[in-house]
Amino acid sequence: MPVIIKNQEVISDTYTFYSSYTSGDVLAERSIIPIDDFLANPTQFEQHSGSVGVWLDSHHEPEVLSPYIHQLAVIAINFPSFTDGRGYSIARILRERLGYQGELRAVGDILHDQLFYLKRCGFDAFKLHAEKDPEEALRGLNAFSVSYQGANDHPQPLFRRRLH
């Protein structure tokens, strides 16, 4: 069974990832479908609230999910290349502007070295390529003991977090 890293643990991936979805297709109990297929008819997924998620590529605008943000169990952001950093911004928009509280999953071409920074932007789940060792990747989530800048995980910069 495929695994993901979620909340700093390696667990079984209970979601079925669809590369495309056509209205009328039978969904697995827990499904992640392309954002364009979801937006084509979002009302058909209302009965699946809490068990359906969407995935988007780095060129999609996350604001289009605003009306549906609280019915989505998971939002996956695809990184087509490890050099494409737009997913970091999408994650911060989803968490900070749109108030998304569900699972935010990074998928695609993500590297061990990026996990710490992805976590800081609001990702709490990571789907690695099958050839990557998830136990080794876990170490990347805590590569640094302290961060200077403010981010999703610590909104205040270090100088504002000083111990009194």
CSV table of C-alpha atoms in Angstrom, one decimal:
chain,number,residue,atom,x,y,z
A,1,MET,CA,0.0,0.0,0.0
A,2,PRO,CA,1.3,3.5,-0.8
A,3,VAL,CA,2.4,5.7,2.1
A,4,ILE,CA,2.5,9.4,2.8
A,5,ILE,CA,4.1,11.5,5.5
A,6,LYS,CA,1.4,13.2,7.5
A,7,ASN,CA,1.9,15.2,10.7
A,8,GLN,CA,5.5,13.9,10.8
A,9,GLU,CA,4.5,10.2,10.6
A,10,VAL,CA,4.7,7.7,7.8
A,11,ILE,CA,1.2,6.3,7.3
A,12,SER,CA,-0.8,4.5,4.7
A,13,ASP,CA,-2.3,6.7,2.0
A,14,THR,CA,-6.0,6.1,2.2
A,15,TYR,CA,-6.9,8.3,-0.8
A,16,THR,CA,-7.3,7.3,-4.4
A,17,PHE,CA,-5.6,9.9,-6.7
A,18,TYR,CA,-7.5,10.5,-10.0
A,19,SER,CA,-5.7,12.0,-13.0
A,20,SER,CA,-9.1,12.8,-14.5
A,21,TYR,CA,-12.7,12.5,-13.4
A,22,THR,CA,-15.8,12.5,-15.6
A,23,SER,CA,-19.3,13.2,-14.1
A,24,GLY,CA,-20.9,9.9,-13.3
A,25,ASP,CA,-17.6,8.0,-12.6
A,26,VAL,CA,-17.8,6.0,-9.4
A,27,LEU,CA,-15.5,7.5,-6.8
A,28,ALA,CA,-13.5,5.6,-4.3
A,29,GLU,CA,-14.5,6.1,-0.7
A,30,ARG,CA,-11.8,8.8,-0.3
A,31,SER,CA,-10.8,10.5,-3.5
A,32,ILE,CA,-8.6,13.3,-4.8
A,33,ILE,CA,-9.7,14.7,-8.2
A,34,PRO,CA,-8.3,17.4,-10.5
A,35,ILE,CA,-9.5,20.9,-9.6
A,36,ASP,CA,-10.9,21.5,-13.1
A,37,ASP,CA,-13.0,18.4,-12.9
A,38,PHE,CA,-14.3,19.4,-9.5
A,39,LEU,CA,-15.1,23.0,-10.6
A,40,ALA,CA,-17.0,21.7,-13.7
A,41,ASN,CA,-19.8,20.6,-11.3
A,42,PRO,CA,-19.0,21.1,-7.6
A,43,THR,CA,-22.5,20.3,-6.4
A,44,GLN,CA,-22.1,16.7,-7.4
A,45,PHE,CA,-19.6,16.3,-4.6
A,46,GLU,CA,-21.6,17.8,-1.8
A,47,GLN,CA,-22.7,14.3,-0.6
A,48,HIS,CA,-19.0,13.4,-0.4
A,49,SER,CA,-18.1,16.3,1.8
A,50,GLY,CA,-15.3,15.4,4.1
A,51,SER,CA,-14.1,12.5,1.9
A,52,VAL,CA,-13.3,14.3,-1.4
A,53,GLY,CA,-10.3,16.4,-2.1
A,54,VAL,CA,-8.8,18.2,-5.1
A,55,TRP,CA,-5.4,18.5,-6.6
A,56,LEU,CA,-4.1,21.5,-8.5
A,57,ASP,CA,-1.1,22.4,-10.5
A,58,SER,CA,1.1,25.4,-9.8
A,59,HIS,CA,-0.6,27.5,-12.5
A,60,HIS,CA,-4.0,27.3,-10.8
A,61,GLU,CA,-5.3,30.1,-8.7
A,62,PRO,CA,-6.2,28.8,-5.2
A,63,GLU,CA,-8.9,31.5,-4.7
A,64,VAL,CA,-11.3,29.6,-7.0
A,65,LEU,CA,-11.7,27.1,-4.2
A,66,SER,CA,-12.9,29.8,-1.7
A,67,PRO,CA,-16.6,28.8,-1.9
A,68,TYR,CA,-15.8,25.1,-1.3
A,69,ILE,CA,-12.8,25.4,1.0
A,70,HIS,CA,-14.6,23.9,4.0
A,71,GLN,CA,-16.1,20.9,2.2
A,72,LEU,CA,-12.7,19.7,1.0
A,73,ALA,CA,-11.0,17.0,3.1
A,74,VAL,CA,-7.6,17.4,1.3
A,75,ILE,CA,-6.0,19.8,-1.1
A,76,ALA,CA,-3.0,18.5,-3.0
A,77,ILE,CA,-0.6,20.8,-4.7
A,78,ASN,CA,1.4,19.2,-7.5
A,79,PHE,CA,5.0,20.3,-8.0
A,80,PRO,CA,5.7,19.5,-11.7
A,81,SER,CA,9.4,20.3,-11.0
A,82,PHE,CA,11.4,20.8,-7.8
A,83,THR,CA,12.4,24.2,-9.2
A,84,ASP,CA,8.8,25.4,-9.5
A,85,GLY,CA,8.2,27.3,-6.3
A,86,ARG,CA,4.6,28.5,-7.0
A,87,GLY,CA,3.2,25.7,-4.7
A,88,TYR,CA,4.7,27.4,-1.7
A,89,SER,CA,2.7,30.6,-2.4
A,90,ILE,CA,-0.4,28.6,-3.1
A,91,ALA,CA,-0.1,26.9,0.3
A,92,ARG,CA,0.3,30.1,2.2
A,93,ILE,CA,-2.7,31.6,0.4
A,94,LEU,CA,-4.9,28.6,1.2
A,95,ARG,CA,-3.8,28.6,4.9
A,96,GLU,CA,-3.5,32.3,5.7
A,97,ARG,CA,-6.0,34.1,3.4
A,98,LEU,CA,-8.6,31.4,2.8
A,99,GLY,CA,-8.4,29.8,6.2
A,100,TYR,CA,-8.1,26.2,5.0
A,101,GLN,CA,-7.8,23.8,8.0
A,102,GLY,CA,-7.8,20.4,6.2
A,103,GLU,CA,-4.9,18.3,5.0
A,104,LEU,CA,-2.6,20.2,2.6
A,105,ARG,CA,-0.5,17.7,0.7
A,106,ALA,CA,2.5,18.3,-1.5
A,107,VAL,CA,2.8,15.9,-4.4
A,108,GLY,CA,5.0,15.6,-7.5
A,109,ASP,CA,8.7,16.4,-7.7
A,110,ILE,CA,9.5,17.3,-4.1
A,111,LEU,CA,12.9,16.7,-2.6
A,112,HIS,CA,14.0,15.8,0.9
A,113,ASP,CA,15.7,19.2,1.2
A,114,GLN,CA,12.4,21.0,0.6
A,115,LEU,CA,10.2,19.4,3.2
A,116,PHE,CA,11.2,21.7,6.0
A,117,TYR,CA,10.3,24.8,3.9
A,118,LEU,CA,7.1,23.2,2.6
A,119,LYS,CA,6.0,22.5,6.2
A,120,ARG,CA,6.7,26.1,7.1
A,121,CYS,CA,4.3,27.2,4.3
A,122,GLY,CA,1.5,25.1,5.7
A,123,PHE,CA,1.9,21.6,4.2
A,124,ASP,CA,1.2,18.8,6.7
A,125,ALA,CA,1.3,15.9,4.3
A,126,PHE,CA,3.8,14.8,1.6
A,127,LYS,CA,3.5,12.2,-1.1
A,128,LEU,CA,7.0,11.2,-2.2
A,129,HIS,CA,8.0,9.3,-5.4
A,130,ALA,CA,7.9,5.6,-4.8
A,131,GLU,CA,11.7,5.3,-5.0
A,132,LYS,CA,12.2,7.8,-2.1
A,133,ASP,CA,12.6,6.6,1.5
A,134,PRO,CA,9.9,8.2,3.6
A,135,GLU,CA,11.8,7.5,6.9
A,136,GLU,CA,14.8,9.4,5.6
A,137,ALA,CA,12.6,12.2,4.4
A,138,LEU,CA,11.2,12.6,7.9
A,139,ARG,CA,14.5,13.9,9.0
A,140,GLY,CA,14.1,16.7,6.5
A,141,LEU,CA,11.1,18.0,8.3
A,142,ASN,CA,13.2,19.1,11.2
A,143,ALA,CA,16.4,20.0,9.5
A,144,PHE,CA,16.7,23.3,11.5
A,145,SER,CA,15.9,23.9,15.1
A,146,VAL,CA,14.8,27.5,14.7
A,147,SER,CA,13.7,29.8,12.0
A,148,TYR,CA,14.3,33.6,11.8
A,149,GLN,CA,11.5,34.5,9.5
A,150,GLY,CA,7.8,34.4,10.2
A,151,ALA,CA,5.8,31.8,8.3
A,152,ASN,CA,2.6,29.7,8.6
A,153,ASP,CA,4.1,27.6,11.4
A,154,HIS,CA,5.4,30.6,13.4
A,155,PRO,CA,3.8,33.8,12.2
A,156,GLN,CA,6.1,36.0,14.2
A,157,PRO,CA,9.8,36.4,13.3
A,158,LEU,CA,12.4,35.2,15.8
A,159,PHE,CA,13.1,38.6,17.4
A,160,ARG,CA,9.4,38.8,18.3
A,161,ARG,CA,9.4,35.3,19.8
A,162,ARG,CA,12.3,35.9,22.3
A,163,LEU,CA,11.9,34.4,25.7
A,164,HIS,CA,11.2,36.8,28.5
